[in-house]
Structure formats: structure tokens, C-alpha cells
Amino acid sequence: MKQATPVVHCELLDTGYCLAWEHHVIQGGAHRRLQCHSLVALLHHPQHGWLLWDSGYAPRMLEATQALPFSLYRRATPLFLSPQLAVCAHLQRRGLTPAMIRRVIISHFHADHIAGLRDFPQAELIALHSAYADVAARRGLQAVRRAFIPALLPADFQERATLLPAFMGVALPGLGATHDLLGDGSLLLVALPGHARGQIGMLAHTQRGELLFAADGCWLTRSLREQRPPSRVTHFFVDDAQAMRTTIEHLHTFAQARPDVMIIPSHCPEIFAREVEQQA
Ligand SMILES: [Zn+2]
Ligand SMILES: [Zn+2]
């Protein structure tokens, strides 16, 4: 008999927000500022214990963006962070310690997804090899061009990293091949290229049903519903604008084929209001 897929318990954590122009994050958007929170998923697997999907913002992001050229990042997207919103503070309120986090899955290396990494000195760090290879040697302006801040990576990143080759597993509609992270079908990683080199998403089998963490495959849920990509202004730090648009189309195809799956981009204000604010 086929084993049932284990159910992963999932909770979304708010790690703070930046202000972004709506007409930047979606073509044809209004001239108003949006609060784009950076969401992290805290996951508990019955056999594999605690995992994190990304590590979000953390207060060290403010120090790391004080001087040029990294202050450019902060000027482009003003930050609203507080120590209480760091993932490690969320864990503490739940009676968990950083050492209990066994794995952190990194969707991509933009600062708003890795600023909390140093708070988990014992975790295995999982990312696509191509994602790390693209940023590893970048410094200064070359790093800013990829929204990457080298100081946010733990000094022993390489020793703790599992850098995955391109995925070859069972395909998801529209999105293509997956990688079965734990070998039991509970967490399937999938490539979401374009926004950042080697960006990944994750389909999770949770107590709330199937969730697709879409990272920055799109910023707004509306973007994939209406197949409207971000404005060209954002191309400054985007890896491959054509691939980014194709990924949005692929997410749209996936959403049509799998209406049962809730898609969770990391920064969508609509998802934040409904799934985090209202749940609190
Ligand atoms: Zn990003
Ligand atoms: Zn982001």
C-alpha cells in the first residue's frame, strides 16, 4: 500500500515590511505605496522536525544597509523592521530555540529573504546551486545589482549549505520538474526562474491543504491572476526579465490546473491581510 504523504504543520510569520510603489510591482498599478511584508513559513514535519521557508528580514538588515552602496537598497525600498518581528523572536514566543531549526530553505539570495540566516547557526541551508553561484563572488555594486548583501550570509555558509542541481522529479502543471526535498512528497521544490537566478518555490502538503510558496515569482497574487508582470523599472536588479514574465504565465497555468492550491508570494499585501493579519 502506498504510504500517505505526511502532513507538515505550517504557520506564516511576518518579519517586517518595505514600502514599494504599486506601479513598480505590477504594470498598470496605481501611484501609491504598498506595504510589502516579507513572510516566512515556519514548518513542522512529523519526522524531520522544524524547518523554515526563507528567513525574512532581521534588524541586522539596518546595519548592513547603512553605508554605500548598500544604502541604495534601503533608499529604493524604505524598511520598517523591529526586533520583535525577526524569526528568532517569533520562535522564542513559541518556546522554540534557533537550534531546533534543522533546515532553512532559501528561495533566493535577495536580502529580504536571507537577513535572518545568521540567527540559525546550526541549520542546514538549502538552495539551488545556480542561485548561490550567481551571487557568491559579488561584492559592492555588483551585489546591489542582485539585491544581495554579502554580510548577511553566515561565515560558514559553504560548510552548511546543500546546493541542489537542476530538478528532475515529478512535474507540476505549468511549472515543470520538482525536487522531493524529504523524499516523502511533503515538500516539493520547483524552479521559478527570472526574478533571481535559481529562484525556487515550494509546494507543501500542510494542515491547511496544499500551499505553493511562490517567493518573488510574482509580488502580487493579482499579478499571476491577471498575468501582469512588474514594471520595467524593476529590471535593474532582475536576473532575466523574459524568464520572469514566463514564470508568471507558468504560475497562472498552475493556478488554473490546481485551484485547490493556495499560492503564497512572499510579499503580497492581499495574502498578508488575509492569512497573517486576520489570523492574529
Ligand atoms: Zn527577490
Ligand atoms: Zn523578496
mmCIF file of C-alpha atoms and ligand atoms in Angstrom:
data_model
loop_
_atom_site.group_PDB
_atom_site.id
_atom_site.type_symbol
_atom_site.label_atom_id
_atom_site.label_comp_id
_atom_site.label_asym_id
_atom_site.label_seq_id
_atom_site.Cartn_x
_atom_site.Cartn_y
_atom_site.Cartn_z
ATOM 1 C CA MET A 1 0.000 0.000 0.000
ATOM 2 C CA LYS A 2 1.250 3.496 -0.845
ATOM 3 C CA GLN A 3 2.222 5.475 2.239
ATOM 4 C CA ALA A 4 0.128 8.605 2.887
ATOM 5 C CA THR A 5 2.067 11.859 2.431
ATOM 6 C CA PRO A 6 2.952 13.269 5.881
ATOM 7 C CA VAL A 7 1.190 16.485 6.825
ATOM 8 C CA VAL A 8 3.512 19.392 7.581
ATOM 9 C CA HIS A 9 2.257 21.946 10.083
ATOM 10 C CA CYS A 10 2.696 25.433 8.692
ATOM 11 C CA GLU A 11 2.496 28.911 10.154
ATOM 12 C CA LEU A 12 3.216 32.189 8.342
ATOM 13 C CA LEU A 13 5.399 34.728 10.150
ATOM 14 C CA ASP A 14 5.622 38.449 9.383
ATOM 15 C CA THR A 15 9.222 39.721 9.578
ATOM 16 C CA GLY A 16 8.535 43.390 8.739
ATOM 17 C CA TYR A 17 7.886 45.308 5.549
ATOM 18 C CA CYS A 18 9.226 47.714 2.999
ATOM 19 C CA LEU A 19 7.334 50.364 1.048
ATOM 20 C CA ALA A 20 7.108 49.775 -2.676
ATOM 21 C CA TRP A 21 5.238 51.617 -5.412
ATOM 22 C CA GLU A 22 2.256 49.661 -6.700
ATOM 23 C CA HIS A 23 3.029 50.770 -10.279
ATOM 24 C CA HIS A 24 6.510 49.251 -9.870
ATOM 25 C CA VAL A 25 5.431 45.855 -8.549
ATOM 26 C CA ILE A 26 2.695 45.450 -11.182
ATOM 27 C CA GLN A 27 2.355 47.039 -14.624
ATOM 28 C CA GLY A 28 -0.588 49.458 -14.686
ATOM 29 C CA GLY A 29 -0.631 49.654 -10.866
ATOM 30 C CA ALA A 30 -1.640 52.831 -9.019
ATOM 31 C CA HIS A 31 0.758 55.595 -7.917
ATOM 32 C CA ARG A 32 0.565 54.611 -4.298
ATOM 33 C CA ARG A 33 2.851 52.930 -1.818
ATOM 34 C CA LEU A 34 2.207 49.350 -0.741
ATOM 35 C CA GLN A 35 3.412 47.749 2.452
ATOM 36 C CA CYS A 36 5.226 44.665 1.202
ATOM 37 C CA HIS A 37 5.782 42.379 4.170
ATOM 38 C CA SER A 38 8.404 39.664 3.975
ATOM 39 C CA LEU A 39 6.737 36.403 5.003
ATOM 40 C CA VAL A 40 8.489 33.334 6.315
ATOM 41 C CA ALA A 41 6.889 29.921 6.765
ATOM 42 C CA LEU A 42 7.627 28.030 9.959
ATOM 43 C CA LEU A 43 7.121 24.351 9.186
ATOM 44 C CA HIS A 44 6.999 21.301 11.396
ATOM 45 C CA HIS A 45 7.343 17.859 9.843
ATOM 46 C CA PRO A 46 6.340 14.853 11.989
ATOM 47 C CA GLN A 47 9.695 13.073 11.372
ATOM 48 C CA HIS A 48 12.070 15.815 10.224
ATOM 49 C CA GLY A 49 11.173 18.423 12.849
ATOM 50 C CA TRP A 50 11.345 22.192 12.322
ATOM 51 C CA LEU A 51 12.164 23.896 9.040
ATOM 52 C CA LEU A 52 11.959 27.431 7.699
ATOM 53 C CA TRP A 53 10.962 28.591 4.264
ATOM 54 C CA ASP A 54 13.260 31.656 3.945
ATOM 55 C CA SER A 55 14.474 33.697 6.907
ATOM 56 C CA GLY A 56 12.948 37.108 6.110
ATOM 57 C CA TYR A 57 14.074 40.472 7.409
ATOM 58 C CA ALA A 58 16.048 40.865 10.613
ATOM 59 C CA PRO A 59 17.304 44.022 12.393
ATOM 60 C CA ARG A 60 20.880 43.426 11.117
ATOM 61 C CA MET A 61 19.489 44.433 7.721
ATOM 62 C CA LEU A 62 19.501 48.061 9.004
ATOM 63 C CA GLU A 63 23.218 47.963 9.906
ATOM 64 C CA ALA A 64 24.056 46.172 6.675
ATOM 65 C CA THR A 65 22.392 48.917 4.615
ATOM 66 C CA GLN A 66 23.815 51.937 6.432
ATOM 67 C CA ALA A 67 26.691 52.725 4.077
ATOM 68 C CA LEU A 68 27.024 52.967 0.308
ATOM 69 C CA PRO A 69 26.495 51.075 -1.892
ATOM 70 C CA PHE A 70 24.041 49.005 0.180
ATOM 71 C CA SER A 71 22.206 52.107 1.404
ATOM 72 C CA LEU A 72 20.916 52.350 -2.200
ATOM 73 C CA TYR A 73 18.867 49.258 -1.483
ATOM 74 C CA ARG A 74 17.261 50.856 1.541
ATOM 75 C CA ARG A 75 16.603 54.092 -0.298
ATOM 76 C CA ALA A 76 14.789 52.195 -3.052
ATOM 77 C CA THR A 77 12.630 50.313 -0.560
ATOM 78 C CA PRO A 78 12.325 52.036 2.857
ATOM 79 C CA LEU A 79 12.345 49.409 5.611
ATOM 80 C CA PHE A 80 10.073 49.045 8.629
ATOM 81 C CA LEU A 81 11.590 46.406 10.878
ATOM 82 C CA SER A 82 11.549 45.642 14.560
ATOM 83 C CA PRO A 83 13.436 43.124 16.721
ATOM 84 C CA GLN A 84 10.089 41.541 17.724
ATOM 85 C CA LEU A 85 9.435 40.623 14.097
ATOM 86 C CA ALA A 86 12.685 38.736 13.494
ATOM 87 C CA VAL A 87 12.079 34.991 13.041
ATOM 88 C CA CYS A 88 14.148 34.179 16.150
ATOM 89 C CA ALA A 89 11.816 36.415 18.228
ATOM 90 C CA HIS A 90 8.761 34.653 16.757
ATOM 91 C CA LEU A 91 10.350 31.322 17.744
ATOM 92 C CA GLN A 92 11.092 32.490 21.272
ATOM 93 C CA ARG A 93 7.435 33.430 21.804
ATOM 94 C CA ARG A 94 6.543 29.860 20.791
ATOM 95 C CA GLY A 95 9.052 28.324 23.202
ATOM 96 C CA LEU A 96 11.389 27.300 20.363
ATOM 97 C CA THR A 97 15.140 27.888 20.115
ATOM 98 C CA PRO A 98 17.148 28.624 16.942
ATOM 99 C CA ALA A 99 18.963 25.285 17.407
ATOM 100 C CA MET A 100 15.644 23.473 16.881
ATOM 101 C CA ILE A 101 15.531 24.664 13.256
ATOM 102 C CA ARG A 102 17.150 21.833 11.320
ATOM 103 C CA ARG A 103 16.837 23.232 7.815
ATOM 104 C CA VAL A 104 16.326 26.606 6.173
ATOM 105 C CA ILE A 105 15.199 26.525 2.563
ATOM 106 C CA ILE A 106 16.377 29.652 0.740
ATOM 107 C CA SER A 107 14.090 30.666 -2.144
ATOM 108 C CA HIS A 108 16.760 33.055 -3.493
ATOM 109 C CA PHE A 109 19.535 35.271 -2.138
ATOM 110 C CA HIS A 110 17.834 38.688 -2.106
ATOM 111 C CA ALA A 111 18.449 40.420 1.212
ATOM 112 C CA ASP A 112 14.783 40.376 2.284
ATOM 113 C CA HIS A 113 14.869 36.554 2.218
ATOM 114 C CA ILE A 114 18.227 35.878 3.882
ATOM 115 C CA ALA A 115 18.629 38.628 6.513
ATOM 116 C CA GLY A 116 17.625 36.223 9.302
ATOM 117 C CA LEU A 117 20.001 33.410 8.259
ATOM 118 C CA ARG A 118 22.734 34.187 10.783
ATOM 119 C CA ASP A 119 20.261 33.559 13.613
ATOM 120 C CA PHE A 120 20.293 29.824 12.791
ATOM 121 C CA PRO A 121 23.917 28.749 13.245
ATOM 122 C CA GLN A 122 23.146 25.030 13.245
ATOM 123 C CA ALA A 123 20.705 24.667 10.373
ATOM 124 C CA GLU A 124 21.385 23.014 7.046
ATOM 125 C CA LEU A 125 20.948 25.721 4.393
ATOM 126 C CA ILE A 126 19.268 24.564 1.205
ATOM 127 C CA ALA A 127 19.246 26.419 -2.117
ATOM 128 C CA LEU A 128 19.655 25.810 -5.811
ATOM 129 C CA HIS A 129 23.321 25.662 -6.791
ATOM 130 C CA SER A 130 22.807 28.158 -9.620
ATOM 131 C CA ALA A 131 21.278 30.677 -7.185
ATOM 132 C CA TYR A 132 24.338 30.662 -4.943
ATOM 133 C CA ALA A 133 26.814 30.546 -7.825
ATOM 134 C CA ASP A 134 25.290 33.756 -9.209
ATOM 135 C CA VAL A 135 25.846 35.778 -6.025
ATOM 136 C CA ALA A 136 28.790 34.092 -4.283
ATOM 137 C CA ALA A 137 31.532 36.293 -5.722
ATOM 138 C CA ARG A 138 29.525 39.537 -5.952
ATOM 139 C CA ARG A 139 30.639 42.500 -3.878
ATOM 140 C CA GLY A 140 29.699 46.191 -3.766
ATOM 141 C CA LEU A 141 27.615 47.463 -6.666
ATOM 142 C CA GLN A 142 27.680 44.060 -8.382
ATOM 143 C CA ALA A 143 25.957 42.673 -5.283
ATOM 144 C CA VAL A 144 23.464 45.573 -5.061
ATOM 145 C CA ARG A 145 22.532 44.836 -8.688
ATOM 146 C CA ARG A 146 21.263 41.480 -7.391
ATOM 147 C CA ALA A 147 19.743 42.843 -4.135
ATOM 148 C CA PHE A 148 22.408 40.749 -2.404
ATOM 149 C CA ILE A 149 24.230 41.852 0.751
ATOM 150 C CA PRO A 150 27.236 39.568 1.350
ATOM 151 C CA ALA A 151 27.413 40.434 5.092
ATOM 152 C CA LEU A 152 24.051 38.717 5.651
ATOM 153 C CA LEU A 153 25.404 35.266 4.784
ATOM 154 C CA PRO A 154 26.775 33.218 7.700
ATOM 155 C CA ALA A 155 30.576 32.893 7.566
ATOM 156 C CA ASP A 156 30.272 29.091 7.408
ATOM 157 C CA PHE A 157 27.591 29.144 4.704
ATOM 158 C CA GLN A 158 29.523 26.813 2.412
ATOM 159 C CA GLU A 159 30.044 24.166 5.111
ATOM 160 C CA ARG A 160 26.346 24.080 5.979
ATOM 161 C CA ALA A 161 24.891 24.532 2.514
ATOM 162 C CA THR A 162 23.238 21.846 0.424
ATOM 163 C CA LEU A 163 23.312 23.269 -3.083
ATOM 164 C CA LEU A 164 20.928 21.390 -5.319
ATOM 165 C CA PRO A 165 21.411 20.682 -9.030
ATOM 166 C CA ALA A 166 18.571 21.377 -11.506
ATOM 167 C CA PHE A 167 15.376 19.486 -10.608
ATOM 168 C CA MET A 168 14.444 16.204 -12.339
ATOM 169 C CA GLY A 169 11.490 14.881 -10.287
ATOM 170 C CA VAL A 170 7.734 14.637 -10.946
ATOM 171 C CA ALA A 171 6.421 17.675 -12.848
ATOM 172 C CA LEU A 172 3.822 20.154 -11.586
ATOM 173 C CA PRO A 173 1.339 21.556 -14.133
ATOM 174 C CA GLY A 174 2.829 24.621 -15.802
ATOM 175 C CA LEU A 175 5.855 24.725 -13.500
ATOM 176 C CA GLY A 176 7.737 21.604 -14.554
ATOM 177 C CA ALA A 177 10.110 19.299 -12.664
ATOM 178 C CA THR A 178 10.298 19.192 -8.873
ATOM 179 C CA HIS A 179 12.722 18.004 -6.202
ATOM 180 C CA ASP A 180 11.207 15.966 -3.380
ATOM 181 C CA LEU A 181 13.156 17.531 -0.504
ATOM 182 C CA LEU A 182 12.428 14.954 2.191
ATOM 183 C CA GLY A 183 11.688 12.020 -0.098
ATOM 184 C CA ASP A 184 8.093 11.620 1.106
ATOM 185 C CA GLY A 185 6.198 14.045 -1.130
ATOM 186 C CA SER A 186 5.514 16.537 1.680
ATOM 187 C CA LEU A 187 7.751 19.328 0.350
ATOM 188 C CA LEU A 188 8.344 19.641 -3.389
ATOM 189 C CA LEU A 189 10.765 22.295 -4.622
ATOM 190 C CA VAL A 190 10.232 23.779 -8.076
ATOM 191 C CA ALA A 191 12.211 26.273 -10.169
ATOM 192 C CA LEU A 192 10.782 29.807 -10.585
ATOM 193 C CA PRO A 193 13.467 31.478 -12.722
ATOM 194 C CA GLY A 194 13.687 35.084 -13.857
ATOM 195 C CA HIS A 195 13.283 37.325 -10.812
ATOM 196 C CA ALA A 196 16.553 35.940 -9.445
ATOM 197 C CA ARG A 197 18.915 33.300 -10.840
ATOM 198 C CA GLY A 198 17.974 29.877 -9.476
ATOM 199 C CA GLN A 199 14.917 31.093 -7.562
ATOM 200 C CA ILE A 200 12.782 28.246 -6.227
ATOM 201 C CA GLY A 201 9.233 27.809 -4.950
ATOM 202 C CA MET A 202 7.848 25.027 -2.775
ATOM 203 C CA LEU A 203 4.629 23.026 -2.803
ATOM 204 C CA ALA A 204 3.884 21.976 0.773
ATOM 205 C CA HIS A 205 1.384 19.379 1.988
ATOM 206 C CA THR A 206 0.112 21.133 5.133
ATOM 207 C CA GLN A 207 -2.696 21.066 7.685
ATOM 208 C CA ARG A 208 -4.250 23.902 5.652
ATOM 209 C CA GLY A 209 -4.118 21.953 2.410
ATOM 210 C CA GLU A 210 -1.580 22.299 -0.384
ATOM 211 C CA LEU A 211 0.295 25.598 -0.317
ATOM 212 C CA LEU A 212 2.615 26.838 -3.039
ATOM 213 C CA PHE A 213 5.224 29.225 -1.680
ATOM 214 C CA ALA A 214 5.995 31.317 -4.735
ATOM 215 C CA ALA A 215 8.754 33.537 -3.262
ATOM 216 C CA ASP A 216 9.101 36.521 -5.652
ATOM 217 C CA GLY A 217 7.863 34.547 -8.691
ATOM 218 C CA CYS A 218 5.280 37.301 -8.548
ATOM 219 C CA TRP A 219 4.968 40.072 -5.950
ATOM 220 C CA LEU A 220 1.197 40.284 -6.032
ATOM 221 C CA THR A 221 -1.333 37.467 -6.369
ATOM 222 C CA ARG A 222 -3.093 39.816 -8.778
ATOM 223 C CA SER A 223 -0.005 39.677 -10.980
ATOM 224 C CA LEU A 224 -0.491 35.965 -11.693
ATOM 225 C CA ARG A 225 -4.304 36.180 -11.797
ATOM 226 C CA GLU A 226 -4.128 38.890 -14.458
ATOM 227 C CA GLN A 227 -0.768 37.757 -15.898
ATOM 228 C CA ARG A 228 0.620 41.244 -15.394
ATOM 229 C CA PRO A 229 4.366 41.390 -14.692
ATOM 230 C CA PRO A 230 6.174 44.057 -12.658
ATOM 231 C CA SER A 231 7.172 47.342 -14.301
ATOM 232 C CA ARG A 232 10.396 47.628 -16.301
ATOM 233 C CA VAL A 233 11.807 49.828 -13.522
ATOM 234 C CA THR A 234 12.424 46.650 -11.524
ATOM 235 C CA HIS A 235 14.615 45.192 -14.283
ATOM 236 C CA PHE A 236 17.563 46.972 -12.670
ATOM 237 C CA PHE A 237 18.056 44.027 -10.319
ATOM 238 C CA VAL A 238 16.063 41.290 -12.091
ATOM 239 C CA ASP A 239 18.125 38.397 -13.464
ATOM 240 C CA ASP A 240 16.159 37.688 -16.646
ATOM 241 C CA ALA A 241 13.066 39.774 -17.449
ATOM 242 C CA GLN A 242 11.757 37.397 -20.132
ATOM 243 C CA ALA A 243 12.068 34.384 -17.814
ATOM 244 C CA MET A 244 10.344 36.407 -15.072
ATOM 245 C CA ARG A 245 7.334 37.009 -17.350
ATOM 246 C CA THR A 246 7.295 33.328 -18.379
ATOM 247 C CA THR A 247 7.325 32.265 -14.718
ATOM 248 C CA ILE A 248 4.248 34.450 -14.086
ATOM 249 C CA GLU A 249 2.499 32.730 -17.020
ATOM 250 C CA HIS A 250 3.527 29.343 -15.611
ATOM 251 C CA LEU A 251 2.174 30.249 -12.175
ATOM 252 C CA HIS A 252 -1.077 31.280 -13.881
ATOM 253 C CA THR A 253 -1.248 27.890 -15.650
ATOM 254 C CA PHE A 254 -0.568 26.116 -12.363
ATOM 255 C CA ALA A 255 -3.295 28.134 -10.586
ATOM 256 C CA GLN A 256 -5.802 27.173 -13.314
ATOM 257 C CA ALA A 257 -4.864 23.485 -13.148
ATOM 258 C CA ARG A 258 -4.721 23.331 -9.344
ATOM 259 C CA PRO A 259 -7.406 25.695 -7.958
ATOM 260 C CA ASP A 260 -7.194 23.743 -4.679
ATOM 261 C CA VAL A 261 -3.685 25.094 -4.010
ATOM 262 C CA MET A 262 -3.260 28.428 -2.244
ATOM 263 C CA ILE A 263 -0.389 30.362 -3.814
ATOM 264 C CA ILE A 264 1.633 32.448 -1.364
ATOM 265 C CA PRO A 265 4.033 35.021 -2.831
ATOM 266 C CA SER A 266 6.385 36.312 -0.115
ATOM 267 C CA HIS A 267 5.283 39.953 -0.260
ATOM 268 C CA CYS A 268 1.643 40.090 -1.456
ATOM 269 C CA PRO A 269 -0.352 42.568 0.727
ATOM 270 C CA GLU A 270 -3.590 40.689 -0.058
ATOM 271 C CA ILE A 271 -2.159 37.413 1.298
ATOM 272 C CA PHE A 272 -0.661 39.240 4.279
ATOM 273 C CA ALA A 273 -4.021 40.826 5.207
ATOM 274 C CA ARG A 274 -5.970 37.590 4.854
ATOM 275 C CA GLU A 275 -3.524 34.946 6.041
ATOM 276 C CA VAL A 276 -1.430 36.733 8.648
ATOM 277 C CA GLU A 277 -3.178 39.857 9.954
ATOM 278 C CA GLN A 278 -6.648 38.330 10.222
ATOM 279 C CA GLN A 279 -5.302 35.119 11.766
ATOM 280 C CA ALA A 280 -3.522 37.033 14.537
HETATM 281 ZN ZN ZN B 1 13.539 38.837 -4.564
HETATM 282 ZN ZN ZN B 2 11.619 39.455 -1.895
#
